[in-house]
Each structure stands twice: as structure tokens, then as C-alpha cells.
XYZ file of N, CA and C in Angstrom:
588
model
N -303.405 -10.142 -11.701
C -303.861 -10.065 -12.926
C -303.800 -8.347 -13.400
N -303.759 -8.084 -14.657
C -303.392 -6.805 -15.234
C -304.570 -6.700 -15.605
N -304.908 -5.510 -15.327
C -306.663 -5.077 -15.377
C -305.822 -4.236 -16.993
N -305.174 -3.657 -17.139
C -304.881 -2.868 -18.635
C -305.169 -4.234 -19.909
N -304.862 -5.487 -19.423
C -304.549 -6.489 -20.390
C -306.119 -6.794 -20.550
N -306.982 -7.016 -19.580
C -308.290 -7.284 -19.511
C -309.257 -6.266 -20.344
N -308.808 -4.957 -20.005
C -309.488 -4.231 -20.708
C -309.301 -3.864 -22.156
N -308.228 -4.444 -22.948
C -307.518 -4.340 -23.612
C -308.543 -5.552 -24.818
N -308.304 -6.753 -23.968
C -308.877 -7.896 -24.828
C -310.552 -7.662 -24.758
N -311.127 -6.927 -23.903
C -312.330 -6.434 -23.435
C -313.493 -6.181 -24.843
N -314.435 -6.499 -24.684
C -315.710 -5.945 -26.004
C -315.729 -4.338 -26.177
N -316.174 -4.041 -26.791
C -316.642 -2.709 -26.852
C -318.008 -3.019 -27.161
N -319.059 -1.598 -26.792
C -320.682 -2.053 -26.584
C -320.862 -2.970 -28.070
N -320.372 -2.450 -29.171
C -320.885 -2.660 -30.639
C -320.510 -4.089 -30.748
N -319.170 -4.158 -30.628
C -318.795 -5.878 -30.675
C -319.406 -6.583 -29.690
N -319.646 -6.442 -28.424
C -320.611 -7.257 -27.614
C -321.979 -7.637 -27.872
N -322.689 -6.520 -28.587
C -323.890 -6.658 -29.418
C -323.695 -7.494 -30.393
N -322.820 -7.419 -31.382
C -322.684 -8.371 -32.354
C -322.083 -9.743 -31.798
N -321.619 -9.893 -30.720
C -321.375 -11.104 -30.243
C -323.186 -12.055 -30.010
N -323.839 -10.939 -29.744
C -325.023 -11.875 -28.925
C -325.822 -11.911 -30.109
N -325.722 -11.225 -31.360
C -326.303 -11.329 -32.120
C -325.718 -12.640 -32.885
N -324.217 -12.922 -33.227
C -324.058 -14.039 -33.593
C -324.457 -15.291 -33.001
N -324.427 -15.182 -31.541
C -324.875 -16.680 -30.433
C -326.392 -16.888 -31.053
N -327.070 -15.754 -31.318
C -328.385 -16.098 -31.688
C -328.468 -16.689 -33.041
N -327.772 -16.037 -33.979
C -327.986 -16.753 -35.364
C -327.390 -18.017 -35.753
N -326.146 -18.091 -34.699
C -325.196 -19.229 -34.989
C -325.683 -20.857 -33.804
N -326.424 -21.425 -33.821
C -327.050 -22.201 -32.852
C -326.434 -23.479 -33.031
N -325.541 -23.699 -34.051
C -325.041 -24.903 -34.112
C -323.704 -24.942 -32.689
N -323.230 -26.163 -32.465
C -321.936 -26.018 -31.223
C -322.537 -25.671 -30.127
N -323.652 -25.295 -29.387
C -323.854 -24.951 -28.528
C -324.396 -25.811 -27.316
N -323.855 -25.842 -26.240
C -324.557 -26.841 -25.105
C -325.365 -26.759 -24.953
N -326.431 -27.723 -24.271
C -327.845 -27.905 -23.841
C -327.683 -26.299 -22.912
N -327.084 -26.271 -21.582
C -326.892 -25.020 -21.156
C -326.784 -23.919 -21.860
N -326.169 -23.897 -23.060
C -326.492 -22.534 -23.688
C -327.392 -22.197 -24.511
N -328.218 -23.133 -24.829
C -329.250 -22.916 -25.494
C -330.530 -22.753 -24.575
N -330.195 -23.248 -23.482
C -331.458 -22.668 -22.361
C -331.237 -21.227 -22.309
N -330.034 -20.597 -22.436
C -329.973 -19.205 -22.284
C -330.568 -18.210 -23.498
N -330.920 -19.087 -24.707
C -331.245 -18.396 -25.622
C -332.279 -17.519 -25.906
N -333.580 -18.139 -25.113
C -334.803 -17.133 -25.257
C -334.633 -15.898 -24.130
N -333.469 -16.118 -23.402
C -333.196 -14.706 -22.494
C -332.536 -13.501 -23.273
N -331.404 -14.087 -24.148
C -330.853 -13.343 -24.832
C -331.131 -12.684 -25.956
N -332.274 -13.383 -26.933
C -333.106 -12.559 -27.647
C -333.962 -11.587 -27.084
N -334.242 -12.043 -26.251
C -335.303 -10.779 -24.978
C -334.477 -9.512 -25.070
N -333.081 -10.012 -24.143
C -332.280 -8.813 -24.036
C -331.772 -8.253 -25.511
N -331.560 -8.411 -26.255
C -331.214 -8.159 -27.429
C -332.337 -6.910 -27.890
N -333.286 -7.245 -27.728
C -334.653 -6.230 -28.312
C -334.545 -5.039 -26.922
N -334.137 -5.923 -25.579
C -334.276 -4.548 -24.570
C -333.632 -3.593 -24.926
N -332.101 -4.116 -25.375
C -331.111 -3.135 -25.584
C -331.052 -2.561 -26.557
N -331.923 -2.821 -27.853
C -331.933 -1.849 -29.240
C -333.279 -0.774 -28.622
N -334.132 -1.480 -27.627
C -335.219 -0.175 -26.950
C -334.397 0.809 -26.018
N -333.257 0.467 -25.169
C -332.852 1.521 -24.564
C -331.848 2.033 -25.341
N -331.249 1.496 -26.336
C -330.489 2.505 -27.453
C -330.948 3.700 -28.091
N -332.280 3.759 -27.990
C -333.061 4.897 -28.619
C -333.686 5.445 -26.953
N -334.085 4.575 -26.440
C -335.093 5.557 -25.035
C -334.232 6.102 -23.905
N -333.034 5.495 -23.767
C -332.330 5.650 -22.614
C -331.932 7.585 -23.038
N -332.464 8.173 -22.152
C -331.485 9.727 -21.952
C -330.805 10.045 -20.768
N -329.895 11.100 -20.857
C -329.095 11.680 -19.783
C -329.996 12.430 -19.146
N -329.889 12.465 -18.022
C -330.126 13.722 -17.051
C -329.420 14.930 -17.299
N -330.013 16.175 -16.830
C -329.156 16.928 -17.234
C -327.834 16.942 -16.171
N -328.156 16.611 -14.959
C -327.126 16.602 -13.706
C -326.043 15.610 -14.329
N -326.296 14.520 -15.022
C -325.316 13.375 -15.416
C -324.718 14.281 -16.163
N -325.226 15.053 -17.627
C -324.599 15.470 -18.588
C -323.779 16.601 -17.953
N -324.215 17.557 -16.800
C -323.300 18.364 -16.315
C -322.028 17.628 -15.491
N -322.312 16.833 -14.994
C -321.008 16.046 -14.396
C -320.252 15.342 -15.083
N -320.542 14.533 -16.178
C -319.661 13.817 -17.335
C -318.713 14.964 -17.878
N -319.173 16.106 -18.400
C -318.107 16.822 -18.777
C -317.200 17.470 -17.423
N -317.061 17.139 -16.430
C -316.033 17.653 -15.426
C -315.131 16.181 -14.959
N -315.612 15.377 -15.298
C -314.761 14.111 -15.004
C -313.354 13.835 -15.744
N -312.887 12.900 -15.103
C -311.270 12.713 -15.728
C -311.681 11.635 -16.539
N -310.528 11.238 -17.425
C -310.716 10.311 -18.419
C -310.622 9.072 -17.415
N -311.364 7.776 -17.879
C -311.798 6.528 -17.209
C -311.736 5.611 -18.157
N -311.684 4.331 -17.932
C -312.254 2.900 -18.544
C -313.028 2.372 -17.563
N -314.596 2.439 -17.649
C -315.560 1.607 -17.111
C -315.429 -0.231 -17.343
N -315.059 -0.681 -16.908
C -315.039 -2.082 -17.465
C -315.832 -3.123 -16.829
N -317.149 -3.870 -17.726
C -318.479 -4.068 -17.009
C -318.135 -5.613 -17.322
N -318.676 -6.115 -16.122
C -318.450 -8.068 -16.083
C -320.086 -7.860 -16.488
N -320.320 -8.922 -17.727
C -321.959 -8.988 -18.010
C -321.589 -10.186 -18.771
N -323.224 -10.852 -19.109
C -323.864 -11.716 -19.708
C -324.842 -11.676 -20.890
N -324.975 -12.267 -21.682
C -326.107 -11.773 -22.493
C -327.362 -11.952 -21.991
N -327.415 -13.127 -21.359
C -328.823 -13.677 -20.549
C -329.095 -12.616 -19.502
N -328.352 -11.796 -18.775
C -328.551 -11.292 -17.808
C -329.478 -9.772 -17.957
N -330.986 -10.167 -17.455
C -332.044 -8.623 -17.740
C -331.198 -7.836 -17.537
N -330.667 -7.337 -16.345
C -330.297 -6.114 -15.226
C -329.394 -5.762 -16.243
N -328.090 -6.511 -16.868
C -327.471 -5.625 -17.843
C -328.116 -5.487 -19.270
N -329.200 -5.866 -19.789
C -329.766 -5.320 -21.027
C -330.683 -4.173 -20.566
N -330.658 -3.558 -19.532
C -331.525 -2.569 -18.961
C -330.543 -1.551 -18.528
N -328.957 -1.778 -18.070
C -328.288 -0.875 -17.996
C -326.964 -0.509 -18.983
N -326.467 -1.340 -19.604
C -325.385 -1.204 -20.186
C -325.802 -0.019 -21.146
N -327.074 0.155 -21.875
C -327.127 0.881 -23.199
C -326.764 2.371 -22.573
N -327.573 2.383 -21.176
C -327.180 3.659 -20.769
C -325.887 4.172 -20.629
N -324.999 3.081 -19.767
C -323.602 3.200 -19.880
C -322.658 3.588 -21.059
N -323.625 3.176 -22.236
C -322.693 3.275 -23.376
C -323.171 4.945 -23.834
N -324.392 5.415 -23.685
C -324.713 6.749 -23.783
C -324.066 7.793 -22.731
N -323.515 7.115 -21.650
C -322.649 8.055 -21.078
C -321.284 8.257 -21.561
N -320.815 7.264 -22.175
C -319.533 7.184 -22.928
C -319.668 7.974 -23.982
N -320.910 7.908 -24.968
C -320.736 8.338 -25.883
C -320.682 10.154 -25.650
N -321.467 10.368 -24.579
C -321.445 11.746 -24.195
C -320.219 12.391 -23.718
N -319.522 11.527 -23.069
C -318.396 11.909 -22.602
C -317.069 12.472 -24.218
N -317.375 11.763 -24.931
C -316.687 12.288 -26.253
C -314.985 12.082 -25.588
N -315.096 10.251 -25.576
C -313.999 9.641 -25.595
C -313.323 9.888 -23.885
N -313.569 10.399 -23.095
C -313.232 10.436 -21.836
C -313.332 8.914 -21.097
N -314.750 8.504 -21.481
C -314.947 7.125 -20.900
C -314.994 6.145 -21.369
N -313.988 5.088 -21.355
C -313.716 3.986 -22.123
C -314.796 3.010 -21.932
N -315.911 2.543 -22.360
C -316.838 1.818 -22.206
C -316.300 0.192 -22.241
N -315.717 -1.000 -21.825
C -315.560 -2.007 -22.004
C -316.277 -3.126 -21.332
N -316.534 -4.343 -22.000
C -317.442 -5.600 -21.713
C -316.609 -6.575 -21.484
N -316.674 -7.366 -20.458
C -316.246 -8.934 -20.247
C -317.331 -9.493 -19.921
N -317.231 -11.005 -20.627
C -317.908 -11.957 -20.122
C -317.874 -12.434 -18.672
N -318.501 -12.421 -18.041
C -318.649 -12.883 -16.438
C -317.931 -14.204 -16.313
N -318.443 -15.194 -16.918
C -318.135 -16.563 -16.898
C -316.709 -16.675 -17.317
N -316.244 -15.843 -18.200
C -315.083 -16.310 -18.697
C -313.888 -15.291 -18.020
N -314.299 -14.613 -16.932
C -313.199 -13.603 -16.157
C -313.978 -13.510 -14.623
N -313.872 -15.141 -14.248
C -314.134 -15.283 -13.088
C -313.346 -14.639 -11.567
N -311.830 -14.808 -12.042
C -310.934 -14.336 -11.165
C -311.422 -12.829 -10.592
N -311.479 -12.088 -11.876
C -312.160 -10.750 -11.625
C -313.538 -10.506 -10.741
N -314.397 -11.183 -11.468
C -315.751 -11.394 -10.820
C -315.580 -11.913 -9.433
N -314.966 -13.020 -8.803
C -314.949 -13.190 -7.314
C -314.348 -11.978 -6.687
N -313.976 -10.961 -7.239
C -313.347 -9.886 -6.314
C -314.508 -9.041 -6.283
N -315.674 -9.087 -6.582
C -316.679 -8.069 -6.879
C -318.256 -9.037 -6.485
N -318.606 -9.773 -5.135
C -319.611 -10.543 -5.284
C -320.760 -9.720 -4.418
N -321.721 -10.041 -4.725
C -323.071 -9.347 -4.385
C -324.133 -10.140 -3.225
N -323.873 -9.969 -2.213
C -324.339 -11.271 -1.348
C -323.922 -12.606 -1.463
N -322.519 -12.445 -1.633
C -321.649 -13.803 -2.145
C -321.991 -14.518 -3.152
N -322.983 -13.779 -3.859
C -323.165 -14.368 -5.606
C -322.350 -13.426 -6.904
N -322.360 -13.941 -7.830
C -321.664 -13.011 -8.763
C -322.962 -12.584 -9.633
N -323.521 -11.922 -9.141
C -324.243 -10.593 -9.378
C -323.700 -9.705 -10.589
N -324.448 -9.770 -11.908
C -324.054 -8.698 -13.069
C -325.074 -7.884 -13.292
N -324.892 -6.512 -14.076
C -323.679 -6.159 -14.388
C -322.939 -5.904 -13.142
N -321.636 -5.849 -13.095
C -320.674 -5.270 -12.346
C -319.949 -4.001 -12.895
N -319.775 -2.972 -13.063
C -319.195 -2.125 -13.257
C -317.796 -1.685 -12.189
N -316.871 -1.587 -12.740
C -315.411 -1.174 -12.470
C -314.943 -0.149 -12.985
N -314.684 1.317 -12.237
C -313.904 2.140 -12.671
C -312.926 2.559 -12.267
N -311.954 2.756 -13.487
C -310.536 2.966 -13.524
C -309.945 3.841 -13.656
N -309.392 4.734 -13.136
C -308.081 5.542 -13.896
C -307.589 5.647 -15.170
N -306.627 6.366 -15.571
C -305.817 5.926 -16.931
C -304.706 5.024 -16.471
N -304.177 5.155 -15.112
C -302.958 4.038 -14.797
C -303.885 2.483 -14.046
N -304.986 2.577 -14.664
C -305.950 1.399 -14.009
C -305.902 1.297 -12.693
N -305.807 1.891 -11.912
C -306.211 2.206 -10.565
C -307.672 2.233 -10.168
N -308.123 1.237 -9.533
C -309.542 1.234 -9.191
C -310.347 2.811 -8.694
N -311.258 3.181 -9.255
C -311.917 4.511 -8.419
C -312.985 4.165 -7.633
N -313.540 3.414 -7.988
C -315.075 2.801 -7.708
C -315.761 1.706 -8.268
N -316.375 1.059 -7.896
C -317.358 0.104 -8.535
C -319.007 0.258 -8.425
N -319.963 -0.589 -9.291
C -321.265 -0.232 -8.890
C -321.840 -1.478 -9.459
N -322.956 -2.130 -9.195
C -323.891 -3.031 -9.617
C -324.157 -3.846 -8.362
N -324.874 -4.799 -8.690
C -325.459 -5.456 -10.259
C -326.737 -4.497 -10.452
N -327.201 -3.862 -9.809
C -328.668 -3.095 -10.115
C -328.690 -1.747 -9.251
N -329.493 -0.692 -9.229
C -330.012 0.008 -8.283
C -330.242 -0.326 -7.000
N -329.653 0.232 -5.995
C -330.289 -0.305 -4.483
C -331.839 -0.642 -4.330
N -332.634 0.107 -4.453
C -333.943 0.271 -4.421
C -334.597 -0.941 -5.141
N -333.871 -1.750 -6.362
C -334.675 -2.416 -7.101
C -333.995 -3.736 -6.563
N -332.853 -3.633 -6.097
C -332.163 -4.828 -5.475
C -332.755 -5.472 -4.382
N -333.180 -4.203 -3.467
C -333.889 -4.798 -2.252
C -335.468 -5.151 -2.487
N -336.286 -4.771 -3.506
C -337.478 -5.386 -4.356
C -337.173 -6.516 -4.811
N -335.921 -7.067 -5.242
C -335.900 -8.310 -6.088
C -336.895 -9.767 -4.966
N -335.910 -9.736 -3.539
C -336.207 -10.545 -2.568
C -337.468 -10.955 -2.620
N -338.311 -9.991 -2.474
C -339.854 -10.536 -2.148
C -340.374 -10.695 -3.269
N -340.065 -10.070 -4.565
C -340.581 -10.774 -5.770
C -340.214 -11.674 -6.193
N -339.251 -12.502 -5.714
C -338.624 -13.594 -6.053
C -339.619 -14.532 -5.161
N -339.802 -14.407 -3.772
C -340.559 -15.018 -3.157
C -342.106 -15.303 -3.301
N -342.401 -14.045 -4.047
C -343.832 -14.013 -4.828
C -343.814 -14.855 -6.160
N -342.855 -14.739 -7.130
C -342.789 -15.505 -8.256
C -342.767 -17.223 -7.854
N -342.022 -17.422 -6.872
C -341.522 -18.956 -6.791
C -341.156 -19.508 -7.651
N -341.351 -20.492 -8.200
C -340.364 -21.083 -9.778
C -340.983 -20.366 -10.840
N -342.095 -19.578 -11.162
C -342.058 -19.096 -12.394
C -341.036 -17.699 -12.286
N -339.986 -17.896 -12.796
C -339.086 -16.666 -13.136
C -339.461 -15.606 -14.163
N -340.573 -16.183 -15.102
C -341.231 -15.116 -15.551
C -341.470 -13.882 -15.107
N -342.228 -14.051 -14.014
C -342.712 -12.826 -13.185
C -341.952 -12.299 -12.936
N -340.679 -12.756 -12.225
C -339.970 -11.893 -11.700
C -339.226 -10.962 -12.795
N -339.057 -11.463 -13.956
C -338.131 -10.646 -14.933
C -339.316 -9.748 -15.287
N -340.370 -10.082 -15.420
C -341.314 -9.263 -15.797
C -341.530 -7.929 -14.907
N -341.683 -8.022 -13.714
C -341.655 -7.020 -12.436
C -340.349 -6.173 -12.867
N -339.058 -6.961 -12.901
C -337.933 -6.064 -13.330
C -337.543 -5.173 -14.426
N -338.306 -5.830 -15.571
C -338.284 -5.110 -16.536
C -339.445 -4.122 -16.604
N -340.323 -3.995 -15.982
C -341.455 -2.896 -15.801
C -340.952 -2.087 -14.552
N -340.006 -2.437 -13.755
C -339.247 -1.281 -13.073
C -338.148 -0.118 -13.642
N -337.804 -1.196 -14.695
C -336.695 -0.221 -15.425
C -337.269 0.510 -16.295
N -338.675 0.121 -16.648
C -339.001 1.044 -17.943
C -339.795 2.271 -17.127
N -340.469 2.020 -15.477
C -341.068 3.206 -15.070
C -339.932 4.174 -14.705
N -338.660 3.472 -14.347
C -337.842 4.236 -13.912
C -336.901 5.398 -14.906
N -337.040 4.614 -16.073
C -336.194 5.308 -17.383
C -334.773 5.559 -17.153
N -334.192 5.073 -16.128
C -332.428 5.140 -15.794
C -332.254 6.058 -15.121
N -333.329 6.712 -14.722
C -333.103 8.031 -13.478
C -332.279 7.549 -12.372
N -333.074 6.366 -11.521
C -331.807 6.066 -10.315
C -330.542 5.225 -10.474
N -330.213 4.847 -11.613
C -329.328 4.230 -11.996
C -328.426 5.525 -12.141
N -328.498 6.194 -13.095
C -327.595 7.594 -13.215
C -327.389 8.416 -11.937
N -328.703 8.708 -10.792
C -328.275 9.322 -9.740
C -327.198 8.069 -8.964
N -327.296 6.905 -8.644
C -326.463 6.507 -8.051
C -325.025 6.293 -8.645
N -325.231 6.321 -10.189
C -323.876 6.611 -10.479
C -322.998 8.053 -10.123
N -324.006 8.847 -9.861
C -323.438 10.622 -9.684
C -322.921 10.658 -8.521
N -323.715 9.868 -7.471
C -323.417 9.583 -5.948
C -321.974 9.162 -5.860
N -321.574 7.841 -6.796
C -320.376 6.968 -6.285
C -319.440 8.161 -7.126
N -319.411 9.410 -8.399
C -318.777 9.699 -8.672
C -318.228 10.721 -7.332
N -319.356 11.587 -6.872
C -319.150 12.636 -6.306
C -318.521 11.922 -4.549
N -318.771 10.842 -4.319
C -318.062 10.380 -3.433
C -316.342 10.492 -3.538
N -316.173 10.082 -4.552
C -314.608 9.872 -4.975
C -313.651 11.070 -5.334
N -314.724 12.201 -5.379
C -314.040 13.667 -5.537
C -313.169 14.219 -4.874
């Protein structure tokens, strides 16, 4: 698998957002399974719009980004994924702040299972998953699908929610709102410090 080719065909954040908007606007020729995901995609578009405005980089993140070498952040995602909607706008803010050193590129998980299957979480294709590559497309690090403290909390929340998936979604989104991207940034910083 040629990672540089995957990165070349991957979406920018703006292209990914446009893809989701087009999916919502054009519901013809969609499978029943795709249409079932539609409410989640609509919710996530709204979440991303919120985080586009609200996500703020910590001073530690700003200082660190200035010292980082150029890299490509390749993210496996899907429009229906709530964790992705809460995290990817932050990644875009980091890329923007880097002034071109970080190239954020997004791949759809279900169209890139060969890559996804190299980064399973607890045996599953959990997303978003960011894989960080240097300029020669050597892997430097990977992270995801969410902050470790949230990942640990999801199991009891799932048990509590039972079959009412909306309860889990609400709890996860409330966690992200309360956290304000602080924990995600701390984990990305720790990941970067480990590899230096």
C-alpha cells in the first residue's frame, strides 16, 4: 500500500465537509443503510460547524506546533461518527496554525479498510484514527479514536444506555463540550513528545 498515493487522493477538511453536505442534499441513489446514517451526518455537520468556531488551541499546543517538523496527518473517518465530528475540526485548527507544516488529509474508513485494519481498537474499526507521517511517509505515530479517559467511560455508558443509542451520543457530546478539546490536545502533545 502506497501511503503517499492514499494521501494524494484523500480529502482536505473543506472537501470532506462538502462531501457530507452533498450527501445530505442528494438523497437519491442512496442505500437504506446510507439513509439510516443521515440523521447522524446532519447532527455531525452541525457539531463540526460549532467546533470550527469554538475549538481553541492551548498555549502549549501553539508553542509545540511551531517546533514540529513537516508532517501529513492522515485521518480515517466517516460522516456518521460523532467522535470524528468533535475531533477533526480541532485537527484542522492545528493544521491551520502550523502554516502549512501539517497537511491534514481525510480518508473514508469504509473505502480504506486495508489501512484501517492495521489500526484496530479493541478489535474494531474505531474512528477517527489519525496516522502521522513524515515527509517521506514513514509513520511517526498514531492516535484515536478518542481521548483515553473518554474511551474508558464509553463502556459503562453503553451498558447504561442499553438499546437507546441517543443516550450514549448525548453523554459523549456533553463530555466533549465540557472538555473543550483540552484532553485531545494533551494526548496529541504527549504523543509528539514521545517521538522526539
